[in-house]
Every structure is written in structure tokens, then in C-alpha cells.
PDB file of C-alpha atoms in Angstrom:
ATOM      1  CA  MET A 190      12.787  15.328  18.150  1.00  0.00           C
ATOM      2  CA  THR A 191      14.768  12.147  18.680  1.00  0.00           C
ATOM      3  CA  GLN A 192      14.989   9.307  15.957  1.00  0.00           C
ATOM      4  CA  ALA A 193      12.845   7.313  18.008  1.00  0.00           C
ATOM      5  CA  ASP A 194      10.085   9.900  18.332  1.00  0.00           C
ATOM      6  CA  LEU A 195      10.367  10.711  14.485  1.00  0.00           C
ATOM      7  CA  ILE A 196       9.868   7.102  13.867  1.00  0.00           C
ATOM      8  CA  GLU A 197       6.843   6.697  16.176  1.00  0.00           C
ATOM      9  CA  ASP A 198       5.613  10.055  14.889  1.00  0.00           C
ATOM     10  CA  THR A 199       5.913   9.039  11.240  1.00  0.00           C
ATOM     11  CA  ALA A 200       3.973   5.771  12.168  1.00  0.00           C
ATOM     12  CA  ALA A 201       1.077   7.565  13.684  1.00  0.00           C
ATOM     13  CA  ARG A 202       0.711   9.816  10.651  1.00  0.00           C
ATOM     14  CA  LEU A 203       0.547   7.083   8.169  1.00  0.00           C
ATOM     15  CA  LEU A 204      -1.822   5.152  10.432  1.00  0.00           C
ATOM     16  CA  ALA A 205      -4.059   8.225  10.345  1.00  0.00           C
ATOM     17  CA  ALA A 206      -3.845   8.491   6.645  1.00  0.00           C
ATOM     18  CA  TYR A 207      -5.756   5.241   6.206  1.00  0.00           C
ATOM     19  CA  ASP A 208      -8.872   7.142   7.212  1.00  0.00           C
ATOM     20  CA  GLY A 209      -7.883  10.867   6.726  1.00  0.00           C
ATOM     21  CA  PRO A 210      -6.136  13.136   4.454  1.00  0.00           C
ATOM     22  CA  LEU A 211      -3.128  11.558   2.323  1.00  0.00           C
ATOM     23  CA  LEU A 212       0.388  12.680   3.302  1.00  0.00           C
ATOM     24  CA  ALA A 213       3.173  14.397   1.666  1.00  0.00           C
ATOM     25  CA  PRO A 214       6.347  12.141   1.257  1.00  0.00           C
ATOM     26  CA  VAL A 215       7.540  11.185   4.610  1.00  0.00           C
ATOM     27  CA  SER A 216      11.160  10.654   3.128  1.00  0.00           C
ATOM     28  CA  PRO A 217      12.402  14.038   3.665  1.00  0.00           C
ATOM     29  CA  ASP A 218      12.179  13.806   7.354  1.00  0.00           C
ATOM     30  CA  PHE A 219      15.059  11.008   7.139  1.00  0.00           C
ATOM     31  CA  ALA A 220      18.530  10.570   5.661  1.00  0.00           C
ATOM     32  CA  ALA A 221      18.346   9.774   1.833  1.00  0.00           C
ATOM     33  CA  GLY A 222      18.015   6.137   1.230  1.00  0.00           C
ATOM     34  CA  ASP A 223      17.509   5.298   5.240  1.00  0.00           C
ATOM     35  CA  VAL A 224      15.857   1.865   4.805  1.00  0.00           C
ATOM     36  CA  GLU A 225      16.552   0.611   8.018  1.00  0.00           C
ATOM     37  CA  ALA A 226      14.563   3.665   9.413  1.00  0.00           C
ATOM     38  CA  ALA A 227      11.754   3.136   6.996  1.00  0.00           C
ATOM     39  CA  TYR A 228      11.542  -0.636   8.358  1.00  0.00           C
ATOM     40  CA  ALA A 229      11.470   0.795  11.782  1.00  0.00           C
ATOM     41  CA  VAL A 230       8.520   2.690  10.887  1.00  0.00           C
ATOM     42  CA  GLN A 231       6.753   0.192   9.343  1.00  0.00           C
ATOM     43  CA  MET A 232       7.218  -2.122  12.471  1.00  0.00           C
ATOM     44  CA  ALA A 233       5.772   0.684  14.565  1.00  0.00           C
ATOM     45  CA  GLN A 234       2.658   0.154  12.559  1.00  0.00           C
ATOM     46  CA  VAL A 235       2.630  -3.532  12.748  1.00  0.00           C
ATOM     47  CA  ARG A 236       3.041  -3.583  16.494  1.00  0.00           C
ATOM     48  CA  ARG A 237       0.208  -1.165  16.790  1.00  0.00           C
ATOM     49  CA  TRP A 238      -2.117  -3.082  14.438  1.00  0.00           C
ATOM     50  CA  GLY A 239      -1.128  -6.207  16.511  1.00  0.00           C
ATOM     51  CA  ALA A 240      -2.275  -4.527  19.687  1.00  0.00           C
ATOM     52  CA  ALA A 241      -5.335  -3.434  18.042  1.00  0.00           C
ATOM     53  CA  GLY A 242      -6.244  -7.310  17.631  1.00  0.00           C
ATOM     54  CA  ARG A 243      -5.507  -7.646  14.127  1.00  0.00           C
ATOM     55  CA  ARG A 244      -3.790 -11.176  13.055  1.00  0.00           C
ATOM     56  CA  PRO A 245      -0.976 -11.622  11.115  1.00  0.00           C
ATOM     57  CA  ALA A 246      -1.158 -13.815   7.982  1.00  0.00           C
ATOM     58  CA  GLY A 247       1.941 -13.336   5.899  1.00  0.00           C
ATOM     59  CA  ARG A 248       4.232 -10.774   3.823  1.00  0.00           C
ATOM     60  CA  LYS A 249       4.296  -9.431   0.454  1.00  0.00           C
ATOM     61  CA  ILE A 250       7.363  -8.524  -1.523  1.00  0.00           C
ATOM     62  CA  GLY A 251       7.646  -5.689  -3.641  1.00  0.00           C
ATOM     63  CA  LEU A 252      10.112  -3.938  -6.078  1.00  0.00           C
ATOM     64  CA  THR A 253      10.831  -7.229  -7.855  1.00  0.00           C
ATOM     65  CA  SER A 254      11.167  -5.685 -11.172  1.00  0.00           C
ATOM     66  CA  GLU A 255      14.614  -4.580 -12.379  1.00  0.00           C
ATOM     67  CA  ALA A 256      13.269  -1.347 -14.067  1.00  0.00           C
ATOM     68  CA  VAL A 257      11.273  -0.307 -10.889  1.00  0.00           C
ATOM     69  CA  GLN A 258      14.349  -0.956  -8.806  1.00  0.00           C
ATOM     70  CA  LYS A 259      16.232   1.439 -10.954  1.00  0.00           C
ATOM     71  CA  GLN A 260      13.503   3.817 -10.890  1.00  0.00           C
ATOM     72  CA  LEU A 261      13.807   3.828  -7.062  1.00  0.00           C
ATOM     73  CA  GLY A 262      17.668   3.691  -7.014  1.00  0.00           C
ATOM     74  CA  VAL A 263      17.702   0.385  -5.045  1.00  0.00           C
ATOM     75  CA  GLY A 264      19.149  -3.084  -5.592  1.00  0.00           C
ATOM     76  CA  GLU A 265      16.721  -5.366  -3.952  1.00  0.00           C
ATOM     77  CA  PRO A 266      13.272  -5.846  -3.154  1.00  0.00           C
ATOM     78  CA  ASP A 267      11.296  -4.608  -0.265  1.00  0.00           C
ATOM     79  CA  PHE A 268       8.583  -6.348   2.001  1.00  0.00           C
ATOM     80  CA  GLY A 269       5.422  -5.710   3.967  1.00  0.00           C
ATOM     81  CA  HIS A 270       3.009  -7.388   6.217  1.00  0.00           C
ATOM     82  CA  LEU A 271      -0.163  -8.961   5.646  1.00  0.00           C
ATOM     83  CA  PHE A 272      -3.100  -9.350   8.155  1.00  0.00           C
ATOM     84  CA  SER A 273      -5.899 -11.864   7.980  1.00  0.00           C
ATOM     85  CA  ASP A 274      -8.500  -9.083   7.378  1.00  0.00           C
ATOM     86  CA  MET A 275      -6.606  -7.931   4.278  1.00  0.00           C
ATOM     87  CA  ILE A 276      -7.025 -11.130   2.455  1.00  0.00           C
ATOM     88  CA  TYR A 277     -10.197 -11.631   0.265  1.00  0.00           C
ATOM     89  CA  GLU A 278     -11.475 -14.967  -1.261  1.00  0.00           C
ATOM     90  CA  PRO A 279     -13.348 -15.640  -4.346  1.00  0.00           C
ATOM     91  CA  GLY A 280     -16.920 -14.333  -4.131  1.00  0.00           C
ATOM     92  CA  GLN A 281     -16.478 -11.525  -1.906  1.00  0.00           C
ATOM     93  CA  VAL A 282     -16.823  -8.080  -3.053  1.00  0.00           C
ATOM     94  CA  VAL A 283     -13.898  -5.740  -2.462  1.00  0.00           C
ATOM     95  CA  PRO A 284     -14.788  -2.451  -0.655  1.00  0.00           C
ATOM     96  CA  TYR A 285     -13.226   0.452  -2.595  1.00  0.00           C
ATOM     97  CA  ALA A 286     -13.378   2.853   0.563  1.00  0.00           C
ATOM     98  CA  ARG A 287     -10.789   0.627   2.292  1.00  0.00           C
ATOM     99  CA  LEU A 288      -8.160   1.722  -0.118  1.00  0.00           C
ATOM    100  CA  GLN A 289      -6.030   4.857  -1.179  1.00  0.00           C
ATOM    101  CA  GLN A 290      -5.338   5.425  -4.817  1.00  0.00           C
ATOM    102  CA  PRO A 291      -5.602   1.688  -5.500  1.00  0.00           C
ATOM    103  CA  LYS A 292      -3.952  -0.242  -8.354  1.00  0.00           C
ATOM    104  CA  VAL A 293      -3.872  -3.551  -9.035  1.00  0.00           C
ATOM    105  CA  GLU A 294      -1.254  -6.260 -10.078  1.00  0.00           C
ATOM    106  CA  ALA A 295      -1.219  -9.721 -10.752  1.00  0.00           C
ATOM    107  CA  GLU A 296       0.942 -12.416  -8.648  1.00  0.00           C
ATOM    108  CA  ILE A 297       1.988 -16.015  -7.675  1.00  0.00           C
ATOM    109  CA  ALA A 298       1.387 -16.524  -4.163  1.00  0.00           C
ATOM    110  CA  ILE A 299       2.827 -19.385  -1.870  1.00  0.00           C
ATOM    111  CA  PHE A 300       1.242 -20.998   1.389  1.00  0.00           C
ATOM    112  CA  LEU A 301       4.605 -22.215   3.607  1.00  0.00           C
ATOM    113  CA  GLY A 302       4.151 -25.766   4.892  1.00  0.00           C
ATOM    114  CA  ALA A 303       7.368 -25.326   7.107  1.00  0.00           C
ATOM    115  CA  ASP A 304       9.187 -22.738   8.909  1.00  0.00           C
ATOM    116  CA  ILE A 305      12.085 -21.255   7.280  1.00  0.00           C
ATOM    117  CA  ASP A 306      14.954 -20.446   9.674  1.00  0.00           C
ATOM    118  CA  ASP A 307      18.075 -20.844   7.216  1.00  0.00           C
ATOM    119  CA  PRO A 308      19.441 -17.500   6.814  1.00  0.00           C
ATOM    120  CA  GLU A 309      20.983 -18.496   3.356  1.00  0.00           C
ATOM    121  CA  ILE A 310      18.094 -20.667   1.879  1.00  0.00           C
ATOM    122  CA  ASP A 311      17.834 -20.659  -1.895  1.00  0.00           C
ATOM    123  CA  ALA A 312      14.803 -20.906  -4.373  1.00  0.00           C
ATOM    124  CA  GLN A 313      14.775 -24.896  -4.089  1.00  0.00           C
ATOM    125  CA  GLY A 314      14.762 -24.381  -0.117  1.00  0.00           C
ATOM    126  CA  VAL A 315      11.814 -22.354  -0.631  1.00  0.00           C
ATOM    127  CA  LEU A 316      10.207 -24.781  -2.908  1.00  0.00           C
ATOM    128  CA  ALA A 317      10.630 -27.561  -0.434  1.00  0.00           C
ATOM    129  CA  ALA A 318       9.044 -25.585   2.218  1.00  0.00           C
ATOM    130  CA  THR A 319       5.923 -24.814  -0.019  1.00  0.00           C
ATOM    131  CA  ALA A 320       2.888 -26.183   0.866  1.00  0.00           C
ATOM    132  CA  SER A 321       0.693 -24.868  -2.284  1.00  0.00           C
ATOM    133  CA  VAL A 322       0.594 -22.333  -5.023  1.00  0.00           C
ATOM    134  CA  ILE A 323      -2.224 -19.904  -5.809  1.00  0.00           C
ATOM    135  CA  ALA A 324      -2.846 -16.938  -8.400  1.00  0.00           C
ATOM    136  CA  ALA A 325      -3.449 -13.747  -6.488  1.00  0.00           C
ATOM    137  CA  ILE A 326      -4.404 -10.242  -7.185  1.00  0.00           C
ATOM    138  CA  GLU A 327      -2.621  -7.731  -4.854  1.00  0.00           C
ATOM    139  CA  ILE A 328      -4.261  -4.501  -4.534  1.00  0.00           C
ATOM    140  CA  VAL A 329      -1.598  -2.101  -3.804  1.00  0.00           C
ATOM    141  CA  SER A 330      -2.371   1.329  -2.025  1.00  0.00           C
ATOM    142  CA  SER A 331      -0.371   4.067  -1.005  1.00  0.00           C
ATOM    143  CA  ARG A 332      -0.967   6.793   2.088  1.00  0.00           C
ATOM    144  CA  ILE A 333       1.483   9.055   0.136  1.00  0.00           C
ATOM    145  CA  ALA A 334      -0.708  11.511  -1.981  1.00  0.00           C
ATOM    146  CA  ASP A 335      -0.023  11.059  -5.791  1.00  0.00           C
ATOM    147  CA  TRP A 336       2.397   8.214  -5.204  1.00  0.00           C
ATOM    148  CA  LYS A 337       4.840  10.244  -5.008  1.00  0.00           C
ATOM    149  CA  ILE A 338       7.255   7.730  -3.130  1.00  0.00           C
ATOM    150  CA  ASN A 339      10.698   6.640  -2.899  1.00  0.00           C
ATOM    151  CA  ILE A 340      12.131   3.761  -1.479  1.00  0.00           C
ATOM    152  CA  VAL A 341      11.846   5.051   2.110  1.00  0.00           C
ATOM    153  CA  ASP A 342       8.256   6.324   1.608  1.00  0.00           C
ATOM    154  CA  THR A 343       6.958   2.836   0.373  1.00  0.00           C
ATOM    155  CA  VAL A 344       8.715   0.506   3.029  1.00  0.00           C
ATOM    156  CA  ALA A 345       7.381   2.923   5.817  1.00  0.00           C
ATOM    157  CA  ASP A 346       4.216   2.457   4.368  1.00  0.00           C
ATOM    158  CA  ASN A 347       4.134  -1.109   4.907  1.00  0.00           C
ATOM    159  CA  ALA A 348       5.535  -1.681   1.182  1.00  0.00           C
ATOM    160  CA  SER A 349       2.437   0.278  -0.257  1.00  0.00           C
ATOM    161  CA  SER A 350       0.269  -2.656   0.940  1.00  0.00           C
ATOM    162  CA  GLY A 351      -3.577  -2.500   0.482  1.00  0.00           C
ATOM    163  CA  LEU A 352      -5.531  -5.753   0.145  1.00  0.00           C
ATOM    164  CA  VAL A 353      -5.275  -9.275  -1.584  1.00  0.00           C
ATOM    165  CA  MET A 354      -7.859 -11.633  -3.470  1.00  0.00           C
ATOM    166  CA  LEU A 355      -6.826 -15.113  -3.664  1.00  0.00           C
ATOM    167  CA  GLY A 356      -7.740 -17.271  -6.749  1.00  0.00           C
ATOM    168  CA  THR A 357      -8.179 -20.848  -7.459  1.00  0.00           C
ATOM    169  CA  PRO A 358      -7.143 -23.755  -7.483  1.00  0.00           C
ATOM    170  CA  ALA A 359      -4.689 -24.115  -4.748  1.00  0.00           C
ATOM    171  CA  ARG A 360      -1.920 -26.356  -6.194  1.00  0.00           C
ATOM    172  CA  ARG A 361       1.085 -28.265  -4.890  1.00  0.00           C
ATOM    173  CA  PRO A 362       4.270 -26.765  -6.295  1.00  0.00           C
ATOM    174  CA  GLU A 363       5.655 -29.973  -7.548  1.00  0.00           C
ATOM    175  CA  GLY A 364       5.649 -29.847 -11.437  1.00  0.00           C
ATOM    176  CA  LEU A 365       4.321 -26.457 -11.948  1.00  0.00           C
ATOM    177  CA  ASP A 366       6.053 -23.933 -14.387  1.00  0.00           C
ATOM    178  CA  LEU A 367       6.551 -20.779 -12.256  1.00  0.00           C
ATOM    179  CA  LEU A 368       9.339 -19.465 -14.367  1.00  0.00           C
ATOM    180  CA  GLY A 369       7.472 -19.556 -17.823  1.00  0.00           C
ATOM    181  CA  CYS A 370       4.011 -19.197 -16.920  1.00  0.00           C
ATOM    182  CA  GLU A 371       2.316 -16.214 -18.748  1.00  0.00           C
ATOM    183  CA  MET A 372      -0.159 -13.846 -17.001  1.00  0.00           C
ATOM    184  CA  THR A 373      -2.778 -11.657 -18.512  1.00  0.00           C
ATOM    185  CA  LEU A 374      -4.349  -9.151 -16.363  1.00  0.00           C
ATOM    186  CA  SER A 375      -7.766  -7.468 -17.244  1.00  0.00           C
ATOM    187  CA  VAL A 376      -9.973  -4.649 -16.148  1.00  0.00           C
ATOM    188  CA  ASN A 377     -13.384  -4.609 -17.293  1.00  0.00           C
ATOM    189  CA  GLY A 378     -12.736  -7.274 -20.056  1.00  0.00           C
ATOM    190  CA  GLU A 379      -9.524  -5.211 -21.355  1.00  0.00           C
ATOM    191  CA  ALA A 380      -5.951  -6.648 -20.905  1.00  0.00           C
ATOM    192  CA  VAL A 381      -4.048  -4.064 -19.179  1.00  0.00           C
ATOM    193  CA  SER A 382      -0.834  -5.906 -18.141  1.00  0.00           C
ATOM    194  CA  ARG A 383       0.875  -9.210 -19.349  1.00  0.00           C
ATOM    195  CA  GLY A 384       3.833 -10.727 -17.967  1.00  0.00           C
ATOM    196  CA  THR A 385       5.594 -14.200 -17.060  1.00  0.00           C
ATOM    197  CA  GLY A 386       7.160 -15.615 -13.866  1.00  0.00           C
ATOM    198  CA  ALA A 387      10.717 -14.386 -15.395  1.00  0.00           C
ATOM    199  CA  ALA A 388       9.626 -10.793 -14.606  1.00  0.00           C
ATOM    200  CA  CYS A 389       9.684 -11.559 -10.797  1.00  0.00           C
ATOM    201  CA  LEU A 390      13.278 -11.440  -9.944  1.00  0.00           C
ATOM    202  CA  GLY A 391      14.062 -13.991 -12.520  1.00  0.00           C
ATOM    203  CA  HIS A 392      11.513 -16.417 -10.576  1.00  0.00           C
ATOM    204  CA  PRO A 393       8.929 -15.805  -7.987  1.00  0.00           C
ATOM    205  CA  LEU A 394      10.878 -18.373  -5.854  1.00  0.00           C
ATOM    206  CA  ASN A 395      13.963 -16.125  -6.044  1.00  0.00           C
ATOM    207  CA  ALA A 396      11.975 -13.475  -4.630  1.00  0.00           C
ATOM    208  CA  ALA A 397      10.464 -15.677  -1.872  1.00  0.00           C
ATOM    209  CA  ALA A 398      13.914 -16.969  -0.856  1.00  0.00           C
ATOM    210  CA  TRP A 399      15.223 -13.137  -0.813  1.00  0.00           C
ATOM    211  CA  LEU A 400      12.372 -12.669   1.578  1.00  0.00           C
ATOM    212  CA  ALA A 401      13.026 -15.582   3.535  1.00  0.00           C
ATOM    213  CA  ARG A 402      17.084 -14.555   4.079  1.00  0.00           C
ATOM    214  CA  LYS A 403      15.947 -11.031   4.755  1.00  0.00           C
ATOM    215  CA  SER A 404      13.374 -12.309   7.522  1.00  0.00           C
ATOM    216  CA  ALA A 405      15.738 -14.436   9.169  1.00  0.00           C
ATOM    217  CA  ALA A 406      18.417 -11.691   9.262  1.00  0.00           C
ATOM    218  CA  LEU A 407      15.943  -9.425  11.212  1.00  0.00           C
ATOM    219  CA  GLY A 408      14.895 -12.115  13.560  1.00  0.00           C
ATOM    220  CA  GLN A 409      11.441 -12.606  11.774  1.00  0.00           C
ATOM    221  CA  PRO A 410      11.773 -15.770  10.132  1.00  0.00           C
ATOM    222  CA  LEU A 411       9.033 -17.205   8.085  1.00  0.00           C
ATOM    223  CA  ARG A 412       6.541 -19.652   9.625  1.00  0.00           C
ATOM    224  CA  ALA A 413       4.260 -22.501   8.413  1.00  0.00           C
ATOM    225  CA  GLY A 414       1.000 -21.247   7.276  1.00  0.00           C
ATOM    226  CA  GLU A 415       2.024 -17.821   6.254  1.00  0.00           C
ATOM    227  CA  LEU A 416       0.849 -16.340   3.079  1.00  0.00           C
ATOM    228  CA  ILE A 417       3.829 -15.091   0.599  1.00  0.00           C
ATOM    229  CA  LEU A 418       3.076 -12.645  -2.182  1.00  0.00           C
ATOM    230  CA  THR A 419       6.313 -12.901  -4.223  1.00  0.00           C
ATOM    231  CA  GLY A 420       5.753  -9.935  -6.408  1.00  0.00           C
ATOM    232  CA  ALA A 421       4.016  -8.672  -9.608  1.00  0.00           C
ATOM    233  CA  LEU A 422       4.389 -10.647 -12.862  1.00  0.00           C
ATOM    234  CA  GLY A 423       3.752  -7.354 -14.968  1.00  0.00           C
ATOM    235  CA  PRO A 424       2.826  -3.482 -14.611  1.00  0.00           C
ATOM    236  CA  MET A 425       0.224  -2.490 -12.196  1.00  0.00           C
ATOM    237  CA  ALA A 426      -2.913  -0.736 -13.532  1.00  0.00           C
ATOM    238  CA  ALA A 427      -5.067   1.537 -11.904  1.00  0.00           C
ATOM    239  CA  VAL A 428      -8.575   0.691 -10.811  1.00  0.00           C
ATOM    240  CA  ALA A 429     -11.972   2.740  -9.925  1.00  0.00           C
ATOM    241  CA  PRO A 430     -15.107   1.893  -8.063  1.00  0.00           C
ATOM    242  CA  GLY A 431     -17.369  -0.948  -9.670  1.00  0.00           C
ATOM    243  CA  ASP A 432     -14.397  -2.102 -11.633  1.00  0.00           C
ATOM    244  CA  GLN A 433     -13.875  -5.833 -12.348  1.00  0.00           C
ATOM    245  CA  VAL A 434     -10.692  -7.396 -12.547  1.00  0.00           C
ATOM    246  CA  GLU A 435      -9.471 -10.792 -13.782  1.00  0.00           C
ATOM    247  CA  ALA A 436      -5.887 -12.460 -13.826  1.00  0.00           C
ATOM    248  CA  ILE A 437      -4.939 -15.762 -15.707  1.00  0.00           C
ATOM    249  CA  ILE A 438      -1.807 -17.264 -14.811  1.00  0.00           C
ATOM    250  CA  THR A 439      -1.454 -20.220 -17.219  1.00  0.00           C
ATOM    251  CA  GLY A 440      -0.952 -23.695 -15.514  1.00  0.00           C
ATOM    252  CA  ILE A 441      -1.316 -21.807 -12.064  1.00  0.00           C
ATOM    253  CA  GLY A 442      -4.867 -20.466 -12.075  1.00  0.00           C
ATOM    254  CA  SER A 443      -6.999 -17.706 -12.208  1.00  0.00           C
ATOM    255  CA  VAL A 444      -8.501 -15.143  -9.791  1.00  0.00           C
ATOM    256  CA  SER A 445     -11.180 -12.457 -10.148  1.00  0.00           C
ATOM    257  CA  LEU A 446     -12.505  -9.528  -8.066  1.00  0.00           C
ATOM    258  CA  ARG A 447     -15.060  -6.846  -8.213  1.00  0.00           C
ATOM    259  CA  PHE A 448     -14.989  -3.648  -6.451  1.00  0.00           C
ATOM    260  CA  ASP A 449     -17.998  -2.130  -5.153  1.00  0.00           C
ATOM    261  CA  GLN A 450     -18.978   1.404  -5.770  1.00  0.00           C
ATOM    262  CA  GLY A 451     -17.205   3.144  -3.025  1.00  0.00           C
ATOM    263  CA  ALA A 452     -18.434   5.529  -0.683  1.00  0.00           C
TER     264      ALA A 452
END
């Protein structure tokens, strides 16, 4: 099998795992640490989703924790693609059956108000391009059984993307303390994760600037209107059908969701 055939076959197997059995790790099929091939697998899925009529909505950043990077043996974050049907708004019940092995994490999300084409943009440049900031819960999900992933597995699997719940309010970025804000994530009323803006690559806008530079280098620059999930502010937590989840980020906003009872 050629490398191109392997990439398309892996993409097809990952797509099938959204509705069928979960997979063993796909990374053994590729050279160790071959992130370039993993992104090719991700993009093969993105093209198929686009051809099926799904509407792109933004990007998500993962691996923004230094500890998690060390665990996976990498020195930078990763990213995946968001589509409009992945995004939920306050009051909507989240269908548990759409997810595979879900976990939740609280994040700061930004909506871009301007295109970013600068391949050397920094955090201040991203701030200038940001229209609004909002609290979010990312529901991460893995098509790899038992979350037995390395960097190649998670990148190939669209950075372990699942769904997103947006909170309130959406605020203009000026004057917000994205660095020192404190996050508390609770499941069924019990605090399960805490953190600050500094936990996200030193500052959430550092993560967004990394994504903007990476996207420009790949010829897929960020565009006005895109939603960017900047990365977790604390450890993720497992969830079950019927769970209620809430995150409060001081000075930014709050976000909550309820899962249905599943299939």
C-alpha cells in the first residue's frame, strides 16, 4: 500500500469509528512521530466532511499543557477542525450518543473579527484580530479505544475533537485578564478541575498565535468569523449520560451543559 493509500484508508477507518467499533491505535502504521502524515489523515477526513455538506466553523487547539506535551513526547500543541454541527449553545441538551469516550475540559474561546495571514503573528496581533471572548466547554472524544493515543493518533483523529458548548456572555477582549482568570469545572455539582489562563501555553493568546502561524504556514490561514478554542485551562474529566457540567471562568463568563441519557 502506498503512503497516499494508507492515509486515505486510515481516514476511512477513523470516520467509520464514529458510528461503529472503536479502533486500535493507528500510529503503528506510520513512522514514529510522523505528525505530517497524521495531519494528512486529518485533512482527508476534513475534505470528506466538506463534500458531505458540513460547514466549517473554526479550529481547536490541543496539547497546550507542558505536562501533556511531555507525556506524548512533543514540543508544541496540535490542532483540529470544528464544524457548525459540533457547536451547541446554552439551553441545548447534548446528545451523549454522538460521542465516543467523552471527557470535558473548560477553555477560553475567541471569535475572530479579522483574517490572520501573518506567518509571524504574536499574541498581541491575535488580540487585535479578536472580536469577542467567551467561556466554552470542549467535549473531547476519541475514536481510539481506551484513549491509548500518542501524538500521531490524536492528530489523525482530528485532535480528538468531539463537541463544543458555548457559554455567556461574549465579551470584547479589551481589559479582560486572560492570564490570571481562574477556572473551576464541576460535574454534577462537584469540582473536578481547576486552573488559570496561564495553564494554556502560558497565555491563551499564545496558543491562538501558535495556531495562526501554523495555519498560515500550511496555507490554511485563519479567517474572520472563525471560532478558536484556545486550549484547556485545567485537567479534563470523564462524563457519563445524564451528567450536568458547569465551568466558571472569573472575569470571562460561565458555561454549562447537560447530557441526555444516551442511546
